[in-house]
Coordinates of C-alpha atoms and ligand atoms in Angstrom, one line a residue:
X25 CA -3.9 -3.9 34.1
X26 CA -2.5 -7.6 35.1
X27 CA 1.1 -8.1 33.5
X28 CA 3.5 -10.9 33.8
X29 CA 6.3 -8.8 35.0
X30 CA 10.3 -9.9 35.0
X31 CA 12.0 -7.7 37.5
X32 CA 15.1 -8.9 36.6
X33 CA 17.6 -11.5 35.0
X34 CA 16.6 -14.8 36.3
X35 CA 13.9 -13.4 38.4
X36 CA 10.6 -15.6 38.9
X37 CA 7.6 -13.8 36.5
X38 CA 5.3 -12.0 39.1
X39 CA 1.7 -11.2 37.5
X40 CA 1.0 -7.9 39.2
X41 CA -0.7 -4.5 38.2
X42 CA 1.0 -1.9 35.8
X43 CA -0.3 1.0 34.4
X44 CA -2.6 0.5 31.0
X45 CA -0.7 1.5 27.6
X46 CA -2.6 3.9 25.7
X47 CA -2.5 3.3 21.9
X48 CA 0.2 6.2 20.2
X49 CA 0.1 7.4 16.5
X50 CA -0.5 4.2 14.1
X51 CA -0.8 1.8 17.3
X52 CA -3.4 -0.3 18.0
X53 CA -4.5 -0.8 22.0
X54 CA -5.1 -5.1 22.3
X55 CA -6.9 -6.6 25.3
X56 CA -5.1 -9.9 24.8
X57 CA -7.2 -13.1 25.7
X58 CA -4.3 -15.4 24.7
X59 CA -0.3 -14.8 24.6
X60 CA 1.4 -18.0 24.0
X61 CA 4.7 -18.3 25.8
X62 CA 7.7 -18.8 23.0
X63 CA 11.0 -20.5 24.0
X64 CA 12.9 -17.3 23.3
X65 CA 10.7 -15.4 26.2
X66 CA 12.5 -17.9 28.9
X67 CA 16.0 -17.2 27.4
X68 CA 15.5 -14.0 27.4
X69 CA 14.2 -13.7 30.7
X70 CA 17.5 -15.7 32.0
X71 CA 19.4 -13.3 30.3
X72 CA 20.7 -16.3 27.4
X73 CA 19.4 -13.4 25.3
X74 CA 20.1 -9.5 26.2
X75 CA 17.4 -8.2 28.8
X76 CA 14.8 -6.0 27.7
X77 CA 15.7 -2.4 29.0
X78 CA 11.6 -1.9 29.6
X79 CA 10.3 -0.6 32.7
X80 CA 7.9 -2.9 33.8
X81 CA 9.7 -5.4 32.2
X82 CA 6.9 -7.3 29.7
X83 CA 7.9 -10.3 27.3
X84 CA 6.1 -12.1 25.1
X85 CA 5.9 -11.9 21.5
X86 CA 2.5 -14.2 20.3
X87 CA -1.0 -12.2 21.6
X88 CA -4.4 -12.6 20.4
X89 CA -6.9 -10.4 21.3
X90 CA -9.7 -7.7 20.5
X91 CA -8.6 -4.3 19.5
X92 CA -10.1 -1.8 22.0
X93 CA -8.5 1.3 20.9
X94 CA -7.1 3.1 17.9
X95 CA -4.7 5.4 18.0
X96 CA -4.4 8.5 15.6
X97 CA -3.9 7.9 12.0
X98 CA -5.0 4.4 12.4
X99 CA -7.1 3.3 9.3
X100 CA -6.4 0.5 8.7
X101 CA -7.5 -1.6 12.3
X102 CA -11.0 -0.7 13.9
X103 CA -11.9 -1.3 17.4
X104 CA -13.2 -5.4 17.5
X105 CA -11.5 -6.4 15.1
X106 CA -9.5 -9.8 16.2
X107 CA -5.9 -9.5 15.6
X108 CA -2.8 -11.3 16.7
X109 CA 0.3 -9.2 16.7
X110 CA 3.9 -10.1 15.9
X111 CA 7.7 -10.0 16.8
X112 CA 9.1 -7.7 14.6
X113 CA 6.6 -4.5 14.7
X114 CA 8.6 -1.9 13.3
X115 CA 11.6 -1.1 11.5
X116 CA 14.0 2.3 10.8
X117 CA 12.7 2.5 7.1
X118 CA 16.3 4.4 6.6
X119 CA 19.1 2.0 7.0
X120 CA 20.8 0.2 4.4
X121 CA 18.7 -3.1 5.5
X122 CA 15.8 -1.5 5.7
X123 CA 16.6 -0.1 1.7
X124 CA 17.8 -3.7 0.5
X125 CA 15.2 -5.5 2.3
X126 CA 11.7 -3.5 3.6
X127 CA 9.0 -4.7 5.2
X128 CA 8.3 -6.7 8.7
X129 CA 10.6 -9.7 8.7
X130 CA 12.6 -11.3 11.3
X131 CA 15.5 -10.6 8.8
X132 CA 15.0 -6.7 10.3
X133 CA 15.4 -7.6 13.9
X134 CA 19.0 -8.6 13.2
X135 CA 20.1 -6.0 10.4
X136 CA 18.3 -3.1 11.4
X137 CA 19.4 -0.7 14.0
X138 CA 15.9 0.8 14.7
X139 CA 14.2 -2.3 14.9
X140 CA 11.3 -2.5 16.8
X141 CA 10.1 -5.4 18.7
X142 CA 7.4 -6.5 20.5
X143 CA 8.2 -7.8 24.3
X144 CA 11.7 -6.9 23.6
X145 CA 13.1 -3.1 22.9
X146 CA 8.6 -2.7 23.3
X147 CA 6.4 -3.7 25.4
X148 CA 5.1 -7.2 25.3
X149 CA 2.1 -9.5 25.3
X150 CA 2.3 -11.4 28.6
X151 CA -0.2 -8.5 29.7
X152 CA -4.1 -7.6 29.5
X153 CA -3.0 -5.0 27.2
X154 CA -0.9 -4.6 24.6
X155 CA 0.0 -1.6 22.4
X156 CA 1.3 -2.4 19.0
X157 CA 2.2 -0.5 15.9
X158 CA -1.2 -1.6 13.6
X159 CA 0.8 -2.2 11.0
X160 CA 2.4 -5.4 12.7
X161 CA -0.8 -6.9 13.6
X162 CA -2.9 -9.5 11.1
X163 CA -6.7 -9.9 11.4
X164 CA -7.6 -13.5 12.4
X165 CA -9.5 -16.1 10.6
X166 CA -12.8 -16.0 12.1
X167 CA -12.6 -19.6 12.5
X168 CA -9.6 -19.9 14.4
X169 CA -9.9 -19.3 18.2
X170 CA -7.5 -16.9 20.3
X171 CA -6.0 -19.8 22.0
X172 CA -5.2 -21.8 18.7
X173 CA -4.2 -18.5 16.9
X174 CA -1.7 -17.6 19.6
X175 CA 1.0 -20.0 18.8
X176 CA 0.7 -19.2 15.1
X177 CA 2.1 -15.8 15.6
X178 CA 5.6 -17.2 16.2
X179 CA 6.0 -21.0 16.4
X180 CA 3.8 -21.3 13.7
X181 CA 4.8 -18.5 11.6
X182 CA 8.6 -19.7 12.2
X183 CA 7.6 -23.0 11.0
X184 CA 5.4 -22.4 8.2
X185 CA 8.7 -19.8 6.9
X186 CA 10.7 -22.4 7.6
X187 CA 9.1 -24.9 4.7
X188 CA 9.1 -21.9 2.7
X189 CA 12.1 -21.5 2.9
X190 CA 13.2 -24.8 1.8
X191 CA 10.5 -24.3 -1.2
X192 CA 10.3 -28.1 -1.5
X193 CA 9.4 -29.6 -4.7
X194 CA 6.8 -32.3 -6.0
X195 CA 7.8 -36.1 -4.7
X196 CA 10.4 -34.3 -2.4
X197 CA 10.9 -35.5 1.2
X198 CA 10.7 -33.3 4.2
X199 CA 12.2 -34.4 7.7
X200 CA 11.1 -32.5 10.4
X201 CA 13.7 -32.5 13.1
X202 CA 12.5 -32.0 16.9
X203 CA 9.1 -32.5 17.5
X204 CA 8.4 -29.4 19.7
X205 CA 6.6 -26.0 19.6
X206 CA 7.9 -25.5 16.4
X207 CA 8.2 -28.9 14.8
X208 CA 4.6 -30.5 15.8
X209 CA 3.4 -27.7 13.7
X210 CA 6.0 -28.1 10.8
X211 CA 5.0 -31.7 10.6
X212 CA 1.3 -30.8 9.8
X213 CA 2.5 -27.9 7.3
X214 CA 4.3 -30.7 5.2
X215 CA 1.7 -33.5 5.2
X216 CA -0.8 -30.6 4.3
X217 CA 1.1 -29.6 1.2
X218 CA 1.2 -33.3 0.2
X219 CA 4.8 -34.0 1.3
X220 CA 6.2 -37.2 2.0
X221 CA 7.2 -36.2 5.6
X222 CA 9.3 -37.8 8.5
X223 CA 9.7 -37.0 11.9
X224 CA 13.2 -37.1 14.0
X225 CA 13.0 -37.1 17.6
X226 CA 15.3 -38.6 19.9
X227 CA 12.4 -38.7 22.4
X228 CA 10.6 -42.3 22.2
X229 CA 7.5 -41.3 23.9
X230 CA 6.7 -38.5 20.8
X231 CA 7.0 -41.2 18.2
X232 CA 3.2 -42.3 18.0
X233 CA 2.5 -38.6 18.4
X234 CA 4.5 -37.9 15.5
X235 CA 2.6 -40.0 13.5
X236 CA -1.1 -39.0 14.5
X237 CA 0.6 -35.6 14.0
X238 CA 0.5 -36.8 10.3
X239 CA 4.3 -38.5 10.0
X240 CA 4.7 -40.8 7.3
X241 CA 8.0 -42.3 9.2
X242 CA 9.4 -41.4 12.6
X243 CA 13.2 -42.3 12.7
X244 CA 15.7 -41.3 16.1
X245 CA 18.5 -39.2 14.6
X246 CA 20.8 -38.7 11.4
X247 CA 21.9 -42.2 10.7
X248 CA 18.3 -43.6 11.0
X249 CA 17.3 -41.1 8.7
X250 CA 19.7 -41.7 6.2
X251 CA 19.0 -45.8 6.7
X252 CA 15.3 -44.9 5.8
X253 CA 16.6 -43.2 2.5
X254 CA 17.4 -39.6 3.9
X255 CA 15.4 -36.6 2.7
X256 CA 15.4 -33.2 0.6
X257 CA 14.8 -30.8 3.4
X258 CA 15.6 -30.8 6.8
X259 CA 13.6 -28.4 9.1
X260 CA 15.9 -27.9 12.2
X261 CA 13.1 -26.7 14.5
X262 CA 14.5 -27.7 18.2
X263 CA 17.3 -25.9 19.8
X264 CA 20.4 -28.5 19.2
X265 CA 22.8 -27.7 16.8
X266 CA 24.5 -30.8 17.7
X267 CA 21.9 -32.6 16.8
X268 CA 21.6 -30.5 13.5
X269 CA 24.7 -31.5 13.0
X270 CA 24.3 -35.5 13.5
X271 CA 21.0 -35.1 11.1
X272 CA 23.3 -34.4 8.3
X273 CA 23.9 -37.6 7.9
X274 CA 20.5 -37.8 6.3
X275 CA 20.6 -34.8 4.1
X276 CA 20.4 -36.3 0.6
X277 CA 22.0 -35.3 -2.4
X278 CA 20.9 -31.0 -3.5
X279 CA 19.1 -31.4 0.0
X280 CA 18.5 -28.1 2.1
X281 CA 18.6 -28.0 5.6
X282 CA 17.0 -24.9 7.2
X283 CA 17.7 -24.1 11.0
X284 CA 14.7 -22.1 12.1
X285 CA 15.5 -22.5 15.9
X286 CA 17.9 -21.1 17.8
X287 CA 20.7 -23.0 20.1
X288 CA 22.1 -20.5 22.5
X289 CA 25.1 -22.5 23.1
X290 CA 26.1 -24.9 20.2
X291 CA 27.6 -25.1 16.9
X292 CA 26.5 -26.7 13.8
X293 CA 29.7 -28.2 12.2
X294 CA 30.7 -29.8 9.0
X295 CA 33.7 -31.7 9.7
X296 CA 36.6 -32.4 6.6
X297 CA 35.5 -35.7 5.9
X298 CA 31.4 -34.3 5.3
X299 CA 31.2 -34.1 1.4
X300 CA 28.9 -31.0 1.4
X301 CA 30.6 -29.5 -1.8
X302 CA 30.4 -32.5 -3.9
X303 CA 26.9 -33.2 -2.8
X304 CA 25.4 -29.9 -3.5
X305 CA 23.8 -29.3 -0.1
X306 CA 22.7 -25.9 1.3
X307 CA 22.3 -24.8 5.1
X308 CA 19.8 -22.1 4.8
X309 CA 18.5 -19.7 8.0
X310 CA 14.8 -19.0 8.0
X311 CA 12.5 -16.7 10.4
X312 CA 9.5 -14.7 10.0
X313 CA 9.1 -14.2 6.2
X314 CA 6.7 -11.8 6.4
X315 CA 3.1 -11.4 7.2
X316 CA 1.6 -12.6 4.1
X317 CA 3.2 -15.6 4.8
X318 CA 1.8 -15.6 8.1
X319 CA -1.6 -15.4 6.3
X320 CA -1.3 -18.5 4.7
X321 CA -0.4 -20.3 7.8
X322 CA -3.0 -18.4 9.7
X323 CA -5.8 -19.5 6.7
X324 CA -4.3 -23.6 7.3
X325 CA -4.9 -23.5 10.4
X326 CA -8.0 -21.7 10.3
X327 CA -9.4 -24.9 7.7
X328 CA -8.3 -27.4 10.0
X329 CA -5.4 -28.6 8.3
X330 CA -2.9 -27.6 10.9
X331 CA -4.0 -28.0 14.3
X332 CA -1.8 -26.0 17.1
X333 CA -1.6 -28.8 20.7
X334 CA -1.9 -25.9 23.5
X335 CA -1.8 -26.0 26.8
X336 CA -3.7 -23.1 28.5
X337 CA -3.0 -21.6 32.1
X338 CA -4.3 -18.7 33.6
X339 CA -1.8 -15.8 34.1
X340 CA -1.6 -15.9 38.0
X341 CA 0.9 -19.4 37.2
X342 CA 3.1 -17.6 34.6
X343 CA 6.2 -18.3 36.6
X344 CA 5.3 -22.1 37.2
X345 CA 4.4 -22.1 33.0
X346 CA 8.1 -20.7 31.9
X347 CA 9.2 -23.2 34.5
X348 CA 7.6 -26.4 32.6
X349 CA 8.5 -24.5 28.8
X350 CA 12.3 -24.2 30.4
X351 CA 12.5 -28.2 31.5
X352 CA 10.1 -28.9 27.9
X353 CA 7.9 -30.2 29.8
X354 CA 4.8 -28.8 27.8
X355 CA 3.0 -30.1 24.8
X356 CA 3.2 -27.9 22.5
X357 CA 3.0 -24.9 23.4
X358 CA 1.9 -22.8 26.6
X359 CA -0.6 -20.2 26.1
X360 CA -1.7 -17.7 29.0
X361 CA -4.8 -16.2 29.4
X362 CA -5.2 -12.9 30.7
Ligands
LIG418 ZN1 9.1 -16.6 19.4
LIG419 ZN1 16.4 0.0 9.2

């Protein structure tokens, strides 16, 4: 089969052939058709985040495709069904985690030791083929296309857990910060839940885009958020901390802020002088919540109420792809096709 292969840190993504999986005991076998290319694939293929220790070296955490193969004990999956597969696809079932807190989250890939997950301690979607444990996988809406569904599996999963997360409440205010992979989708989520919702971007050009995107207001950072009355939640959805930080500013009063993207570098920081205590605020984390939460934002986008922006390249220009996600280039998100 055709696989985007990373040979090494920092080395360019060569599409060449490697051998087929075969589906093992409670996998699934995928012929992907779309794997949309996360953020996290390009750090982790500059080694921001640990190299996989695969061999061929496969990333990619978000493919949609047909099932083509069951492997034994598999009731659950048939062959055609559609399905897109996740991050986290297994877990230990043994540790103290895994006794606390079961089930396929993105809480297990940092607490459990035997986490398993897709395109990084297992092989990954930037392939023709992927084998996956069939319990990780969801069946897609029959209305939403491979292409569309790709960038739910993470961005918009991430997103969608991310307004969960905050659990806003009627006549609240959600600000979206970073209008990106994550955040052009988090931005629909809210205005299709009803919310009062307002997009921060330091990037002029994605202020009209914000709007059509369904923002109520677009403001540039913290201080303009605050002048145009501040908000209850705060979805952190870029990859600046800093500029996490500076949107505190806007946080009102019992506000949450919930970082669900991840800056390899920076800090968020609460100086002396920020009241935080006397204000009641909460910073809360938020990832993959679990896959019946990636149902519902499977079934909005599936209606039409959330819309994934993709940009679709064939797999031969991988490297040139993770080249325009690295410099942001792309809008919203970069799906391959394989
Ligand atoms: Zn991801
Ligand atoms: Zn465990």
């Amino acid at each position: 089969m055709r696989a985007a292969v990373v040979d090494a840190v920092n080395a360019p993504w060569r599409v060449r052939e490697v051998d087929t999986p075969r589906p093992g005991p409670g996998e699934v076998l995928i012929r992907v058709h779309a794997s949309g290319v996360c953020h996290n694939d390009v750090l982790v293929s500059r080694g921001v985040f640990p190299f996989p220790q695969l061999d061929p070296v496969v990333i990619g955490h978000e493919p949609a495709g047909e099932v083509v193969e069951v492997g034994a004990g598999v009731t659950t999956r048939q062959v055609g069904d559609r399905v897109g597969a996740t991050w986290v696809q297994g877990t230990c079932g043994r540790c103290e985690h895994c006794r606390r807190d079961p089930g396929l989250t993105g809480r297990a890939a940092t607490s459990c030791p035997g986490v398993r997950m897709t395109g990084l301690n297992a092989p990954g979607g930037h392939a023709e083929y992927v084998a996956v444990s069939a319990a990780s996988t969801v069946l897609l809406p029959e209305a939403l296309g491979y292409e569309a569904a790709a960038p739910m599996l993470c961005a918009g999963y991430t997103a969608w857990s991310a307004l969960r997360t905050a659990n806003p409440r009627p006549h609240e205010r959600v600000a979206v910060l970073g209008i990106g992979g994550l955040g052009h989708l988090a931005v629909q989520f809210s205005r299709a839940c009803g919310f009062d919702t307002v997009a921060v971007t330091r990037t002029p050009d994605k202020h009209e885009l914000a709007r059509k995107l369904g923002a109520d207001e677009v403001v540039g950072d913290g201080a303009a958020l605050r002048a145009a009355g501040g908000a209850d939640v705060i979805l952190v959805t870029g990859t600046s901390y800093a500029a996490a930080t500076d949107a505190l500013a806007g946080l009102r009063p019992r506000g949450r802020m919930v970082l669900a993207g991840i800056d390899p570098g920076g800090t968020l920081a609460i100086g002396p002088t920020f009241p935080i205590w006397s204000r009641g605020q909460q910073i809360l984390g938020a990832t993959h919540l679990g896959l019946d939460r990636l149902g519902e934002a499977l079934d909005l986008a599936a209606g039409g109420a959330v819309t994934p922006m993709v940009e679709t390249f064939d797999a031969d220009r991988a490297d040139e792809v993770v080249r325009r996600v690295e410099r942001n280039e792309v809008r919203f998100r970069a799906v391959l096709r394989f």
